[in-house]
Short mmCIF file of C-alpha atoms in Angstrom, two decimals:
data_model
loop_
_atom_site.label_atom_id
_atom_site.label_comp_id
_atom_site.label_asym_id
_atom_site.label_seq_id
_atom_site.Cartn_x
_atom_site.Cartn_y
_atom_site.Cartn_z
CA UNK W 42 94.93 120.07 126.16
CA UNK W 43 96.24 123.40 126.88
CA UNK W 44 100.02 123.55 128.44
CA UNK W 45 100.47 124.72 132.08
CA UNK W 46 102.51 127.66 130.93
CA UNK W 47 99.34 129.09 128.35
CA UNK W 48 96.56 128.64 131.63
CA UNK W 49 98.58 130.35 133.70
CA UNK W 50 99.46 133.32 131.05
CA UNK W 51 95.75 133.63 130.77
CA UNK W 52 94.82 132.89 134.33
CA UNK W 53 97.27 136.37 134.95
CA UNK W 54 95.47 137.87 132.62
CA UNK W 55 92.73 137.79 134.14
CA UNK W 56 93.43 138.16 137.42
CA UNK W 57 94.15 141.69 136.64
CA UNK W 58 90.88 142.49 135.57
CA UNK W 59 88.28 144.19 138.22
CA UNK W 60 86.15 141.46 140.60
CA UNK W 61 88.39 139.08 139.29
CA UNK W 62 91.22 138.46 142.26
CA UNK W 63 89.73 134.72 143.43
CA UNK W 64 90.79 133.47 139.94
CA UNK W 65 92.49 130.38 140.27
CA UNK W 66 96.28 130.16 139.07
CA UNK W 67 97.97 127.31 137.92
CA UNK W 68 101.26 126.48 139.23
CA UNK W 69 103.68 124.65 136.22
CA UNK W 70 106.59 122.92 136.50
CA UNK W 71 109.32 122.75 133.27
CA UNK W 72 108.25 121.38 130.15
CA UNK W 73 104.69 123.03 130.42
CA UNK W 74 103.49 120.20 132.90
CA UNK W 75 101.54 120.89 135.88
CA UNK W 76 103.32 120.47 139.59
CA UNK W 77 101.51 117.95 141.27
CA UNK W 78 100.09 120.00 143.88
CA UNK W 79 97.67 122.76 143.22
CA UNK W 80 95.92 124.80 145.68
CA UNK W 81 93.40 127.88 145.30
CA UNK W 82 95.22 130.33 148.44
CA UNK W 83 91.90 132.07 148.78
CA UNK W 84 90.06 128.92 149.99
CA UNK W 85 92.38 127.57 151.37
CA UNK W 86 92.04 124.33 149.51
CA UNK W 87 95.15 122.55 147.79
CA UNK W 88 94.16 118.47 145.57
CA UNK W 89 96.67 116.44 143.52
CA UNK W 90 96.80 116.79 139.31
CA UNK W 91 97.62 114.90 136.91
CA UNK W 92 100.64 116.82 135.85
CA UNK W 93 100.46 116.28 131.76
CA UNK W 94 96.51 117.93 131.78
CA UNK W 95 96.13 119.73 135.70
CA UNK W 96 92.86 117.78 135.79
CA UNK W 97 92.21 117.67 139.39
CA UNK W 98 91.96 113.77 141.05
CA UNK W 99 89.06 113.15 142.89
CA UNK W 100 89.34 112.34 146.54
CA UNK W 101 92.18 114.76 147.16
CA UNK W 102 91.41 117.87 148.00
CA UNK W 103 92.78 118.74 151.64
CA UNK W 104 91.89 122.15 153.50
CA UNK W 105 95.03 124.10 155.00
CA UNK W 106 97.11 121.58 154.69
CA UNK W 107 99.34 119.97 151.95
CA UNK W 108 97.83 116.71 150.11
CA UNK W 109 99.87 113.81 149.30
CA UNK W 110 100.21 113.23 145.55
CA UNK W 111 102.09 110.89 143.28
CA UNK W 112 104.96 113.45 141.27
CA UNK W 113 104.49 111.27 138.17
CA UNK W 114 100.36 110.77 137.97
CA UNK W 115 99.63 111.41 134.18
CA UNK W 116 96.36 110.67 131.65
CA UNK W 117 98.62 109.08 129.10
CA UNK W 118 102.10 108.41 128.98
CA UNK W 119 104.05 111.97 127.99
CA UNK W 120 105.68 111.98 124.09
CA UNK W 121 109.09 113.18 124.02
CA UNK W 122 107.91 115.76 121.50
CA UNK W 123 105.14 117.23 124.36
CA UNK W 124 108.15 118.12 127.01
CA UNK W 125 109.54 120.55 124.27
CA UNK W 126 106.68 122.20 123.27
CA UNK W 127 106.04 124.99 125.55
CA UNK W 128 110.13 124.83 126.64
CA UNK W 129 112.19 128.31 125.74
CA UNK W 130 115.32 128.57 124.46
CA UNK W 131 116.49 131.69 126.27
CA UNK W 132 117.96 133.90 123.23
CA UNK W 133 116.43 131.49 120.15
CA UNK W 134 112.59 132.69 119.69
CA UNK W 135 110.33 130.77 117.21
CA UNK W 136 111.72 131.46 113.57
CA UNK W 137 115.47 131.48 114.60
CA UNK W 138 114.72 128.36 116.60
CA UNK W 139 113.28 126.75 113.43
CA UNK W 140 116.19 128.18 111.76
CA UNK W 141 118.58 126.33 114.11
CA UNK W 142 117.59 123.34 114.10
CA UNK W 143 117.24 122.93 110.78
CA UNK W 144 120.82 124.10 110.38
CA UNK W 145 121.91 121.50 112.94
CA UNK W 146 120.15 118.98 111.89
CA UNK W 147 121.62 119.55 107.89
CA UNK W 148 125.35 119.63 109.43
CA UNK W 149 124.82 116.31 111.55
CA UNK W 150 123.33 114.63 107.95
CA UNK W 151 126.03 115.93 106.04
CA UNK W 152 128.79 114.50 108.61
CA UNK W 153 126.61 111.34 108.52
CA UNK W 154 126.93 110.96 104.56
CA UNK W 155 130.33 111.41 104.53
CA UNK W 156 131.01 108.77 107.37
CA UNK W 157 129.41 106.49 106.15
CA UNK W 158 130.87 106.80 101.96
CA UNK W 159 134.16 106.84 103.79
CA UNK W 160 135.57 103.60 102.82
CA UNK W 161 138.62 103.92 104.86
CA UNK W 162 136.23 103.17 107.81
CA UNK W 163 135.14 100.27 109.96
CA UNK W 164 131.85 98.99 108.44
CA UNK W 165 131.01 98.67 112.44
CA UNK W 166 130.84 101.97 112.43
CA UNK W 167 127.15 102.22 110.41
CA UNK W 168 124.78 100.18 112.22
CA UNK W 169 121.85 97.91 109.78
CA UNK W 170 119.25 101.10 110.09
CA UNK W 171 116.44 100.59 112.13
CA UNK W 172 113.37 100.43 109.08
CA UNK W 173 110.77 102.38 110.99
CA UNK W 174 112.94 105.29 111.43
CA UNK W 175 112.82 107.91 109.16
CA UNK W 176 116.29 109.87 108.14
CA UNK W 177 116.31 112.38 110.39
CA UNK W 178 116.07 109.85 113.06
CA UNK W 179 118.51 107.68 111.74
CA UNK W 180 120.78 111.22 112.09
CA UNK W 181 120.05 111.42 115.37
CA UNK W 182 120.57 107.47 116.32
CA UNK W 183 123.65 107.87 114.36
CA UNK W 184 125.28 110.65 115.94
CA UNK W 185 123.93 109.70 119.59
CA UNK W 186 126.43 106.54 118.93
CA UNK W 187 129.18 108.47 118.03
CA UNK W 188 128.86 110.29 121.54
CA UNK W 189 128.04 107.46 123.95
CA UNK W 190 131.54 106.32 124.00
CA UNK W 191 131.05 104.01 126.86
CA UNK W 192 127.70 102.68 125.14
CA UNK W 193 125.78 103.88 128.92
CA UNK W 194 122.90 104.70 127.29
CA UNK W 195 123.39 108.55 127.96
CA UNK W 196 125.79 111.16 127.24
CA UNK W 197 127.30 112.18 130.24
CA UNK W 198 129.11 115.01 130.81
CA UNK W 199 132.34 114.67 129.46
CA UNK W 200 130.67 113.26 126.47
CA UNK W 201 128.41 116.30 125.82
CA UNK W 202 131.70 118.05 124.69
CA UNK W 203 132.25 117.30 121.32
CA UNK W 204 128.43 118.07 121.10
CA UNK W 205 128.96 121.60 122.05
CA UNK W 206 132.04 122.17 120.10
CA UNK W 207 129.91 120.84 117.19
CA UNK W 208 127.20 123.15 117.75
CA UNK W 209 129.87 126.46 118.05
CA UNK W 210 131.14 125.24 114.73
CA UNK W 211 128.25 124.78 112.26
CA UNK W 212 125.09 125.89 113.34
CA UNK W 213 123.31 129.69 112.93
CA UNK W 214 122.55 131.80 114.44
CA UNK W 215 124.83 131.91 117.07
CA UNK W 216 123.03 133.05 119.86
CA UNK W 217 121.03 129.90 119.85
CA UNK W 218 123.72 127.75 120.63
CA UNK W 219 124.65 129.01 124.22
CA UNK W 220 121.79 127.47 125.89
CA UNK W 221 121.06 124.59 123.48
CA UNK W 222 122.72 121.79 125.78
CA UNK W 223 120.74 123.03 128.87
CA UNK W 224 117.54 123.05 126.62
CA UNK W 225 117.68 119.60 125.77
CA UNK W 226 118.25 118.47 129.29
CA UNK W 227 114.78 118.34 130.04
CA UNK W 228 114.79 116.25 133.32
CA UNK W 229 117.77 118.47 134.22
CA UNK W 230 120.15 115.50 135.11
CA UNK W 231 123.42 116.67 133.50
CA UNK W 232 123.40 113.85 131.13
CA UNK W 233 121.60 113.41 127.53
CA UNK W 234 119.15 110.63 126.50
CA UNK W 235 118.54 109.36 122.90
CA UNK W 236 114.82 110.40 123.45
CA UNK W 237 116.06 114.04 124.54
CA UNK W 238 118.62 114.75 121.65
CA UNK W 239 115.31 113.80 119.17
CA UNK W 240 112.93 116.19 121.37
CA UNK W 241 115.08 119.09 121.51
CA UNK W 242 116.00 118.94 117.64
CA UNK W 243 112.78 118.88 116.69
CA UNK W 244 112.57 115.18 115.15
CA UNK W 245 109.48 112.92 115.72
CA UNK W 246 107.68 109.93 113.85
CA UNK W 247 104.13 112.30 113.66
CA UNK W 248 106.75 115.00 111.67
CA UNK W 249 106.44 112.61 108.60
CA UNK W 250 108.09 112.63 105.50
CA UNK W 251 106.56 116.07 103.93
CA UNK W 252 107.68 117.97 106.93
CA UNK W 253 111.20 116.22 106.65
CA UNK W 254 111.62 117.12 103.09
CA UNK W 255 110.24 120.80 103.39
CA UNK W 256 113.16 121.57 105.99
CA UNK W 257 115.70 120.23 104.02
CA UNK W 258 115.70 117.95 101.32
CA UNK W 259 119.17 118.33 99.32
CA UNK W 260 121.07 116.65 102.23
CA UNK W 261 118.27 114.00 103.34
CA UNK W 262 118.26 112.71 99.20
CA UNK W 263 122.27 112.86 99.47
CA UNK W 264 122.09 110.75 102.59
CA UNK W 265 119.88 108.30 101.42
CA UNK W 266 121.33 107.54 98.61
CA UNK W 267 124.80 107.55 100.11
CA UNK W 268 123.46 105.21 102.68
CA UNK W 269 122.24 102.91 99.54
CA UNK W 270 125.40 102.85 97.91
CA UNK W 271 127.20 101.88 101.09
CA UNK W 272 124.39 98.44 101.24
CA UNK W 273 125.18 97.94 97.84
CA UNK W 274 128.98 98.31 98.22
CA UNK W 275 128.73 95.90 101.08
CA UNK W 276 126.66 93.11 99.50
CA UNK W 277 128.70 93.07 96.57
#
């Protein structure tokens, strides 16, 4: 299904054609979802959604007044990967986006390979890797753990520091990086889940491993076979 944010585009579009000013218009909320309430201001007429498709739900449609709907009614239960999709990152169009997070994602596996050959460490430091998770999600799991200090489940404010210092030092271009935090805070709450840091850089199981090795390869192979040295180092 079509995003909120491409209907309405071409819902404006045509509303600017001749005859055409009764043309319904979507109203979205962030992450290309549909707000839960639509109405049609010509009628008169407002019904409930469900917000992931803006399929209308029978029985709801009220006349000059505003119908009571449920904020969270979906089809199917939203993938992380879905709230990012139609989601701008004011400064960082398409290419340079791509760009970006492929540069972020090659500093965080680079840091990752060298914690974990550093012997000087605490083996508690690398966790047994989950075996469904590919490498770029092992990054992410990785690095999410070295910023939930208080193990809370999210990065809070004061945690989302180093993040952004990390960002200003190693990732291109530049311009991207001044609205990156914001960008990953999809449900706006000031505070970063393990589901939104994977979202917003891009990493998903349905990426799979051809994708993963097309955007950068070198440092995944070093990672792995850092990360089986490490096993072997620690079983012997």
């Amino acid at each position: 299904a079509s995003s909120c944010d491409q209907e309405l585009q071409s819902a404006l579009e045509e509303a600017k054609q001749p005859q055409k000013d009764n043309v319904f218009i979507p109203e979205c909320a962030q992450g290309g979802l549909y707000k839960p309430v639509q109405c049609h201001p010509s009628t008169g007429y407002c019904w409930c959604v469900l917000v992931d498709t803006g399929r209308p739900i029978p029985g709801t449609s009220t006349r000059y007044e505003q119908p009571k709907c449920d904020n969270g009614a979906r089809a199917h239960p939203i993938k992380t990967k879905d709230l990012y999709k139609g989601r701008q990152l004011q400064g960082c169009p398409g290419a340079k986006k791509n760009e970006f997070l492929t540069s972020v994602l090659d500093a965080l596996s680079t840091d990752m390979v060298h914690a974990v050959s550093d012997t000087s460490q605490s083996s508690s430091h690398v966790s047994e890797p989950d075996p469904n998770h590919t490498l770029e999600e092992r990054v992410v799991h990785w690095y999410f753990k070295q910023l939930d200090k208080n193990s809370s489940g999210d990065i809070g404010k004061k945690e989302i520091k180093p993040f952004k210092r990390f960002l200003r030092k190693k990732s291109k271009p530049k311009k991207c990086v001044k609205k990156f935090v914001e960008y990953c805070d999809v449900n706006n709450d000031k505070s970063l889940s393990v589901q939104e840091l994977m979202g917003c850089l891009g990493v998903t199981k349905e990426e799979g491993k051809a994708e993963t090795k097309k955007r950068h390869s070198k440092n995944l192979f070093s990672l792995s076979f850092s990360l089986n040295s490490f096993k072997l180092m620690k079983s012997g």
